[in-house]
PDB file of C-alpha atoms in Angstrom:
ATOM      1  CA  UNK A 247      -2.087  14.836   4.897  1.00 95.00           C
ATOM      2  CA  UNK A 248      -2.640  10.809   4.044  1.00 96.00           C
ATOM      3  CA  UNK A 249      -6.463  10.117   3.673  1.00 96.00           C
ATOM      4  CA  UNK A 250      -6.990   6.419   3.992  1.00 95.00           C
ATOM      5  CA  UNK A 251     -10.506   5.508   4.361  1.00 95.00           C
ATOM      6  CA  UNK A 252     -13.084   3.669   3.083  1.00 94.00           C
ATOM      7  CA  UNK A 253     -13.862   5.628  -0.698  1.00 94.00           C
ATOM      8  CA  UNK A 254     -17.361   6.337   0.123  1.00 93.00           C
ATOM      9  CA  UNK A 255     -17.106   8.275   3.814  1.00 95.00           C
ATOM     10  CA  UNK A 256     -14.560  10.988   1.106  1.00 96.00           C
ATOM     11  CA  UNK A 257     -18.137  13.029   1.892  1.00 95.00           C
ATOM     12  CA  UNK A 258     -18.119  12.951   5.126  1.00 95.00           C
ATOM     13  CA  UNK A 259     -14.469  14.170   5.220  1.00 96.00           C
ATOM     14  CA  UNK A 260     -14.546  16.781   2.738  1.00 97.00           C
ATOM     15  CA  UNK A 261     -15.663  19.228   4.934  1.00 97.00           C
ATOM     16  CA  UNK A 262     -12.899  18.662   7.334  1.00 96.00           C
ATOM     17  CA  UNK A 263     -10.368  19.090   4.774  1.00 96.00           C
ATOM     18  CA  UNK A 264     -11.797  22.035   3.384  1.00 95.00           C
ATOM     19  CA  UNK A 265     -10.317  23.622   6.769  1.00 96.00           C
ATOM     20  CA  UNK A 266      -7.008  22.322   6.278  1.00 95.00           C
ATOM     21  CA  UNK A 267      -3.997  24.992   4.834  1.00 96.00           C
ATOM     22  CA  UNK A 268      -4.424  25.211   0.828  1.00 93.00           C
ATOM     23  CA  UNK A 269      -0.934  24.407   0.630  1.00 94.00           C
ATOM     24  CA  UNK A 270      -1.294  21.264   2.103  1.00 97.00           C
ATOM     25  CA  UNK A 271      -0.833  18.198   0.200  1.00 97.00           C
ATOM     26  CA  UNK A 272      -3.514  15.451   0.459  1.00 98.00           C
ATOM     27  CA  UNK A 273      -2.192  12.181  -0.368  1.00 98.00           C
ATOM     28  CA  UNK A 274      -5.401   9.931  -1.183  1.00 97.00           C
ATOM     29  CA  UNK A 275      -4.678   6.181  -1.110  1.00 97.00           C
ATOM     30  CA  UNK A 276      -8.172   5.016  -0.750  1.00 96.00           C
ATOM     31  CA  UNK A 277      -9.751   2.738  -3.116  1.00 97.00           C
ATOM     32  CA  UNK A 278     -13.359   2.138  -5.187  1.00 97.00           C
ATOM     33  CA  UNK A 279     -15.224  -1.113  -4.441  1.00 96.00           C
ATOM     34  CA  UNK A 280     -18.920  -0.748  -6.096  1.00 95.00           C
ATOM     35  CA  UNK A 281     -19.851  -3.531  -3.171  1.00 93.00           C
ATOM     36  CA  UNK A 282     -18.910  -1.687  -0.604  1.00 94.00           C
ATOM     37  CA  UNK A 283     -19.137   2.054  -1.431  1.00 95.00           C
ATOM     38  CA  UNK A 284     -22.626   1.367  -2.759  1.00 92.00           C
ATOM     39  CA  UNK A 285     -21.855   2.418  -6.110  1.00 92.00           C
ATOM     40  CA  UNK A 286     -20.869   6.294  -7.068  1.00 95.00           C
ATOM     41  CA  UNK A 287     -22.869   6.689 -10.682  1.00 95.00           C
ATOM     42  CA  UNK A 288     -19.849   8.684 -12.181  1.00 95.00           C
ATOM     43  CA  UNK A 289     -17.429   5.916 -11.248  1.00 95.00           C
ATOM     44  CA  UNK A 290     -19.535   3.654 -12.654  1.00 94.00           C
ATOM     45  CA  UNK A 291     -19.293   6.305 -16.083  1.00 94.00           C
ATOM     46  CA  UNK A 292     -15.383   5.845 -16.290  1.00 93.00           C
ATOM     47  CA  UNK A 293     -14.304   8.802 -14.210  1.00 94.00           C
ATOM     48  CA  UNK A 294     -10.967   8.598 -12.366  1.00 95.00           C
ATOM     49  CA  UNK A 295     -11.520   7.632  -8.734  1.00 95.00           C
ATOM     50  CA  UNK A 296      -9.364  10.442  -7.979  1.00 96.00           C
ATOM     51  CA  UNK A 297     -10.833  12.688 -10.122  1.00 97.00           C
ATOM     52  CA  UNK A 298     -13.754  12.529  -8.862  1.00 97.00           C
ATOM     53  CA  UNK A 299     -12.859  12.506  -5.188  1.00 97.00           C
ATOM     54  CA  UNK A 300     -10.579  15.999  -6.202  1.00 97.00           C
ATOM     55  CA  UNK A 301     -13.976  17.052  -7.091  1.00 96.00           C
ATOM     56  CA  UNK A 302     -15.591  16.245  -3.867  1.00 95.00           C
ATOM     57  CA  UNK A 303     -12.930  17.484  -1.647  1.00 96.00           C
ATOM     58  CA  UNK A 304     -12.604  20.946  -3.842  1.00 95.00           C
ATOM     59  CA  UNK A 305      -8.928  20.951  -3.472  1.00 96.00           C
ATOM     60  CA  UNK A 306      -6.156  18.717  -5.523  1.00 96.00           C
ATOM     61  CA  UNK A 307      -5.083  15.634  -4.252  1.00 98.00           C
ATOM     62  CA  UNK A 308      -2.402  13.099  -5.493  1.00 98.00           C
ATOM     63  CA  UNK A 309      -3.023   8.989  -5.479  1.00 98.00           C
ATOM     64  CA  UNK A 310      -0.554   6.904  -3.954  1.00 98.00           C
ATOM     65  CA  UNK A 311      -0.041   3.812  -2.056  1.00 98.00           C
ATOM     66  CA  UNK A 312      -3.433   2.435  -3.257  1.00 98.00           C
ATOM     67  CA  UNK A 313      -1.769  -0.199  -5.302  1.00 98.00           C
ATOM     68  CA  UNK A 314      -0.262  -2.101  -2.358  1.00 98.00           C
ATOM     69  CA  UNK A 315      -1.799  -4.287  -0.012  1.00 96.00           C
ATOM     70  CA  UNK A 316      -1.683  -3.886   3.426  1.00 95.00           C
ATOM     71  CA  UNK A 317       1.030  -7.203   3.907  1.00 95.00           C
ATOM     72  CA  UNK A 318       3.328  -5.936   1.229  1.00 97.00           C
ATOM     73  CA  UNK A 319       3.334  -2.452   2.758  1.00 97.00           C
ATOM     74  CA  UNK A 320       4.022  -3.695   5.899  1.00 97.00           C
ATOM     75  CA  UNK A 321       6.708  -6.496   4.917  1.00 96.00           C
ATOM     76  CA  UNK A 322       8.168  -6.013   1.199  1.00 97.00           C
ATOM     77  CA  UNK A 323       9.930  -2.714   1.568  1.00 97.00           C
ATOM     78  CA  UNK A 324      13.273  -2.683   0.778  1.00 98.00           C
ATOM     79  CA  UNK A 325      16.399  -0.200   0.207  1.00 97.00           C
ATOM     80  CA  UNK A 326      16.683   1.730  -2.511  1.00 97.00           C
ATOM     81  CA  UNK A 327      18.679  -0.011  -5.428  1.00 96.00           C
ATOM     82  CA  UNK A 328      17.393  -3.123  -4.903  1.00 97.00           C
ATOM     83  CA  UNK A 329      16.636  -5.729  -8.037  1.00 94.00           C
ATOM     84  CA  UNK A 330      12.914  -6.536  -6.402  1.00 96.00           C
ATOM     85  CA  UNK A 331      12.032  -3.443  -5.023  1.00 98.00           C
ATOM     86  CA  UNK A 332       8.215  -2.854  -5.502  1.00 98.00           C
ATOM     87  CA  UNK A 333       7.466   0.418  -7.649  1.00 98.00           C
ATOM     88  CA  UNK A 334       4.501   2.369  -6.496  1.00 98.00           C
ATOM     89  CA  UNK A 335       2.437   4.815  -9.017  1.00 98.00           C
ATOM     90  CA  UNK A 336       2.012   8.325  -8.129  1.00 98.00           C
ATOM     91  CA  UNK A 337      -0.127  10.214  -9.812  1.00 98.00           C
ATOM     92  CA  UNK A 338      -0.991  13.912  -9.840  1.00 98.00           C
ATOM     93  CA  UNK A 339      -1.803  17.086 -11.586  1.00 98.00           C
ATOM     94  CA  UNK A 340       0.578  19.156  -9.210  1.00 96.00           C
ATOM     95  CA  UNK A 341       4.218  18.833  -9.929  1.00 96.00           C
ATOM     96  CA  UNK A 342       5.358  19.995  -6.439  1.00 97.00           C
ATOM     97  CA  UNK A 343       2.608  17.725  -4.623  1.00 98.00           C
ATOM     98  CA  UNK A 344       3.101  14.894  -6.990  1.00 98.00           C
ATOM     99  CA  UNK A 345       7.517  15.344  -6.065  1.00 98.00           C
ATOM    100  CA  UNK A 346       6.601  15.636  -2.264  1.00 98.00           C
ATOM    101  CA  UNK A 347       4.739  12.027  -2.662  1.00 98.00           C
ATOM    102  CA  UNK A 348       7.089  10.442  -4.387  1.00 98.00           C
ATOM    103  CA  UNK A 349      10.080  11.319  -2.340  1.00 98.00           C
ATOM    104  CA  UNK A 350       7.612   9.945   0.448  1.00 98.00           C
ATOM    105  CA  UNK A 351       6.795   6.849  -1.048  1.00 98.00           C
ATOM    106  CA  UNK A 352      10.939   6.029  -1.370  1.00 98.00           C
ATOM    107  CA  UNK A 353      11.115   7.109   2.271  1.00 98.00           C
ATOM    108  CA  UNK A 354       8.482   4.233   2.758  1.00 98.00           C
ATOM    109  CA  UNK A 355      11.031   1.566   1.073  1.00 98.00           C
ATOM    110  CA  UNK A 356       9.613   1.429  -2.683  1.00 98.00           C
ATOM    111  CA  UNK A 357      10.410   2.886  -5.739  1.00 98.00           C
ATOM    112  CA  UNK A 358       8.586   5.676  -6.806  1.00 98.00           C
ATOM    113  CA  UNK A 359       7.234   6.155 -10.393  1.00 98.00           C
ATOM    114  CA  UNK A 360       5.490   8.789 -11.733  1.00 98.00           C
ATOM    115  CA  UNK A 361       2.316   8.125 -13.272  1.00 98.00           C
ATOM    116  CA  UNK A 362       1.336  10.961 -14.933  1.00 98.00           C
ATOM    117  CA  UNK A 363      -1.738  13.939 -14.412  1.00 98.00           C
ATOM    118  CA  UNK A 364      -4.735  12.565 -12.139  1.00 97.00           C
ATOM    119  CA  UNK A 365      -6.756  11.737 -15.003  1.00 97.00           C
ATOM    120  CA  UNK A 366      -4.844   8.592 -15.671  1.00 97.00           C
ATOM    121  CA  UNK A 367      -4.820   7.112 -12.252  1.00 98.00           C
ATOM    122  CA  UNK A 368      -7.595   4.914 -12.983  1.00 97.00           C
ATOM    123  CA  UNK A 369      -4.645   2.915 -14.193  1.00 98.00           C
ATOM    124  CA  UNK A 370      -3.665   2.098 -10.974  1.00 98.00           C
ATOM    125  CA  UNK A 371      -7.035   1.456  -9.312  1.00 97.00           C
ATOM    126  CA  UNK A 372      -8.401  -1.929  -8.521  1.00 97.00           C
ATOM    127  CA  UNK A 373      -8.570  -4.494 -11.497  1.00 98.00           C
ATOM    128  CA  UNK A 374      -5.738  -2.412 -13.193  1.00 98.00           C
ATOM    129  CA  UNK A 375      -2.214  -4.253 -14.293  1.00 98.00           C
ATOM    130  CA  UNK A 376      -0.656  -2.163 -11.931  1.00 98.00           C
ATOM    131  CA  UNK A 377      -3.015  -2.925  -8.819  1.00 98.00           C
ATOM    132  CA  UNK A 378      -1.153  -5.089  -5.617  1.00 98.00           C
ATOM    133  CA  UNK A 379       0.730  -7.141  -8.208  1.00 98.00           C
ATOM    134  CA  UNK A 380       3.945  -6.111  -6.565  1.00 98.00           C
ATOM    135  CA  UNK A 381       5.993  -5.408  -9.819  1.00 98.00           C
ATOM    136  CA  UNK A 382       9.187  -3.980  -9.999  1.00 98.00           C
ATOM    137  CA  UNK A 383      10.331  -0.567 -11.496  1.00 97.00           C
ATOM    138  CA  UNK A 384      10.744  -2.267 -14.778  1.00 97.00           C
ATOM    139  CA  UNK A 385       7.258  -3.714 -14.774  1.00 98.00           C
ATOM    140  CA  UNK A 386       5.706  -0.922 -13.289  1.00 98.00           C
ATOM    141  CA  UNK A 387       5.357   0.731 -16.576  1.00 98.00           C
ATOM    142  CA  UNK A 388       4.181  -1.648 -18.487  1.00 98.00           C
ATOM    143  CA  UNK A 389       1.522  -2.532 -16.727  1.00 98.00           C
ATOM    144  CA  UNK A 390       0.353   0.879 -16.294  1.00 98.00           C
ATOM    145  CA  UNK A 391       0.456   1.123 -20.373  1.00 98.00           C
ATOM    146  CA  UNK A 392      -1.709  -2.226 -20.298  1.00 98.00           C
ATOM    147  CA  UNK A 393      -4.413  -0.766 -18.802  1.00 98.00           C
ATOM    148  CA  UNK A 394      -7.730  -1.083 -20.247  1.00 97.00           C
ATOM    149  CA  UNK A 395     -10.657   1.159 -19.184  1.00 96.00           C
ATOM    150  CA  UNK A 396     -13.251  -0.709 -19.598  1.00 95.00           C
ATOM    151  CA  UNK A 397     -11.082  -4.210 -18.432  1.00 96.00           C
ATOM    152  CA  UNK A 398     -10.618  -3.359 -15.552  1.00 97.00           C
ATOM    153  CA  UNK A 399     -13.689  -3.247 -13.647  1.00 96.00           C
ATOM    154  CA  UNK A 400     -14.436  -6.977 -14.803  1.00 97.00           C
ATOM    155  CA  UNK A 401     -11.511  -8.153 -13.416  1.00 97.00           C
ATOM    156  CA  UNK A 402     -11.840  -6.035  -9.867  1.00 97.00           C
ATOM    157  CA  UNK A 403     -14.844  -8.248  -9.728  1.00 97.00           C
ATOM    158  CA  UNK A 404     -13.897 -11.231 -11.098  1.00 97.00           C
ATOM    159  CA  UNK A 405     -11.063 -10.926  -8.138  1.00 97.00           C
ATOM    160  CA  UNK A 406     -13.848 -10.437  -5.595  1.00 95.00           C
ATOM    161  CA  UNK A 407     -15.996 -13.221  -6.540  1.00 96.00           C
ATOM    162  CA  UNK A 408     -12.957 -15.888  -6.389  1.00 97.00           C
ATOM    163  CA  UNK A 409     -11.986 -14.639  -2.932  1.00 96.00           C
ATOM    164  CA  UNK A 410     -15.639 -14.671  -1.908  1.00 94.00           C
ATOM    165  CA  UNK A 411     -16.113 -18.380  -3.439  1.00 95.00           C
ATOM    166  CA  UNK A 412     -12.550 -19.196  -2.215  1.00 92.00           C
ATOM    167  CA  UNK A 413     -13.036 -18.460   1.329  1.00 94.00           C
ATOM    168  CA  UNK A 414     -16.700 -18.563   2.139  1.00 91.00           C
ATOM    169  CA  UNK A 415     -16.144 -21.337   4.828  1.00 90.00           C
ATOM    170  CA  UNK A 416     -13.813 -18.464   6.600  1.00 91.00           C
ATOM    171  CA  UNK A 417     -10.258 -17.469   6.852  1.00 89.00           C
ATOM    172  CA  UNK A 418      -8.495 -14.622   4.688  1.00 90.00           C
ATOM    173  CA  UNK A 419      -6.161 -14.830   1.593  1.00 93.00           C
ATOM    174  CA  UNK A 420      -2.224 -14.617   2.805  1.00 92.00           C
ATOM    175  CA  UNK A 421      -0.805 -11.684   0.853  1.00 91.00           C
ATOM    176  CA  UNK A 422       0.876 -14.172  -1.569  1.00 95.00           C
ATOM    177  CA  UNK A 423      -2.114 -15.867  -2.856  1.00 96.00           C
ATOM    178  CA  UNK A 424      -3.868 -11.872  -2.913  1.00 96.00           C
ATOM    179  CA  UNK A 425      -0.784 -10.795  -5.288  1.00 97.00           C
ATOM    180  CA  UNK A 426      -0.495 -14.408  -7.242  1.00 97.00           C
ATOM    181  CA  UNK A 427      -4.607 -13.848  -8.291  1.00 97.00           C
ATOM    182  CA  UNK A 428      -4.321 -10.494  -8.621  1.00 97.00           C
ATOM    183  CA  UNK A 429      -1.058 -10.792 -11.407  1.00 97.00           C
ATOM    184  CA  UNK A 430      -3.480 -14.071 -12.867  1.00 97.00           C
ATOM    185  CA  UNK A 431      -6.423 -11.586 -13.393  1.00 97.00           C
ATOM    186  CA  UNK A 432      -5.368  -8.012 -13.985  1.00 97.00           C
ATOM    187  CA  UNK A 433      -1.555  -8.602 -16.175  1.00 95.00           C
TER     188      UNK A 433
END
């Protein structure tokens, strides 16, 4: 099961997925925006996004897919082997669920990288080195190293305020200009 929604209606689904088979893997790819998800006081603390939405749903979950934007998804996959082939971070404290992912993730056209236990997945939520910068398999893990706790927030909004002050008159950021400020801010 792939739960993509906004990060602060996880509530309103938990109960839903309580229902669901115990053995069935939930893939969360949903991300934190304070702005939107009108803040969540132990985000705000430092917990793991997906820590605390394991919590919440009372099951284990693994993060994927939340550090690609929605035009890279769609148009930068690419077959395995390939020089420029985006790596996505999986992370999980299941080794089955966080395999399953993974092997879904390269069905999906990108390179899969493990990312460790679901505690450190905050290194691949918004702000973070690794966040829709696009980076290889060789970067990948470098960037996830890079990661700074207490960093990344700042730059999340930092990111938000130059896309708000960059295209207040209207229009949206293409997906290049999205992953050029994004590798500007968070790397």
């Amino acid at each position: 099961m792939i739960l993509s929604i906004p990060f602060a209606r996880i509530p309103q689904v938990a109960p839903l997925i309580a229902k669901v088979p115990a053995d069935t893997v939930v893939i969360d790819t949903s991300n934190y925006y304070p702005h939107r998800d009108n803040g969540i006081a132990a985000i705000e603390a430092g917990q793991a996004e997906s820590v605390w939405a394991a919590k919440l749903l009372g099951r284990p979950i693994v993060k994927a897919w939340n550090s690609i934007g929605a035009e890279s998804f769609a148009r930068r996959d690419k077959p395995a082997g390939s020089a420029d082939r985006i790596a996505l971070p999986v992370a999980a404290d299941n080794a089955r669920e966080r395999d399953l992912a993974m092997a879904l993730v390269e069905d999906t056209g990108f390179d899969a990288f493990d990312a460790g236990p679901l505690a450190q997945s905050w290194r691949q939520q918004p702000g973070a080195p690794a966040y829709c910068t696009d980076l290889t398999r060789q970067e990948l893990p470098v960037a996830l190293a890079a990661a700074d706790a207490a960093r990344s927030p700042k730059r999340r909004d930092l990111g938000l305020a130059v896309v708000r002050e960059r295209f207040a008159a209207g229009g949206q950021p293409d997906a290049e200009y999205l992953v050029r400020l994004n590798r500007a801010l968070y790397l």
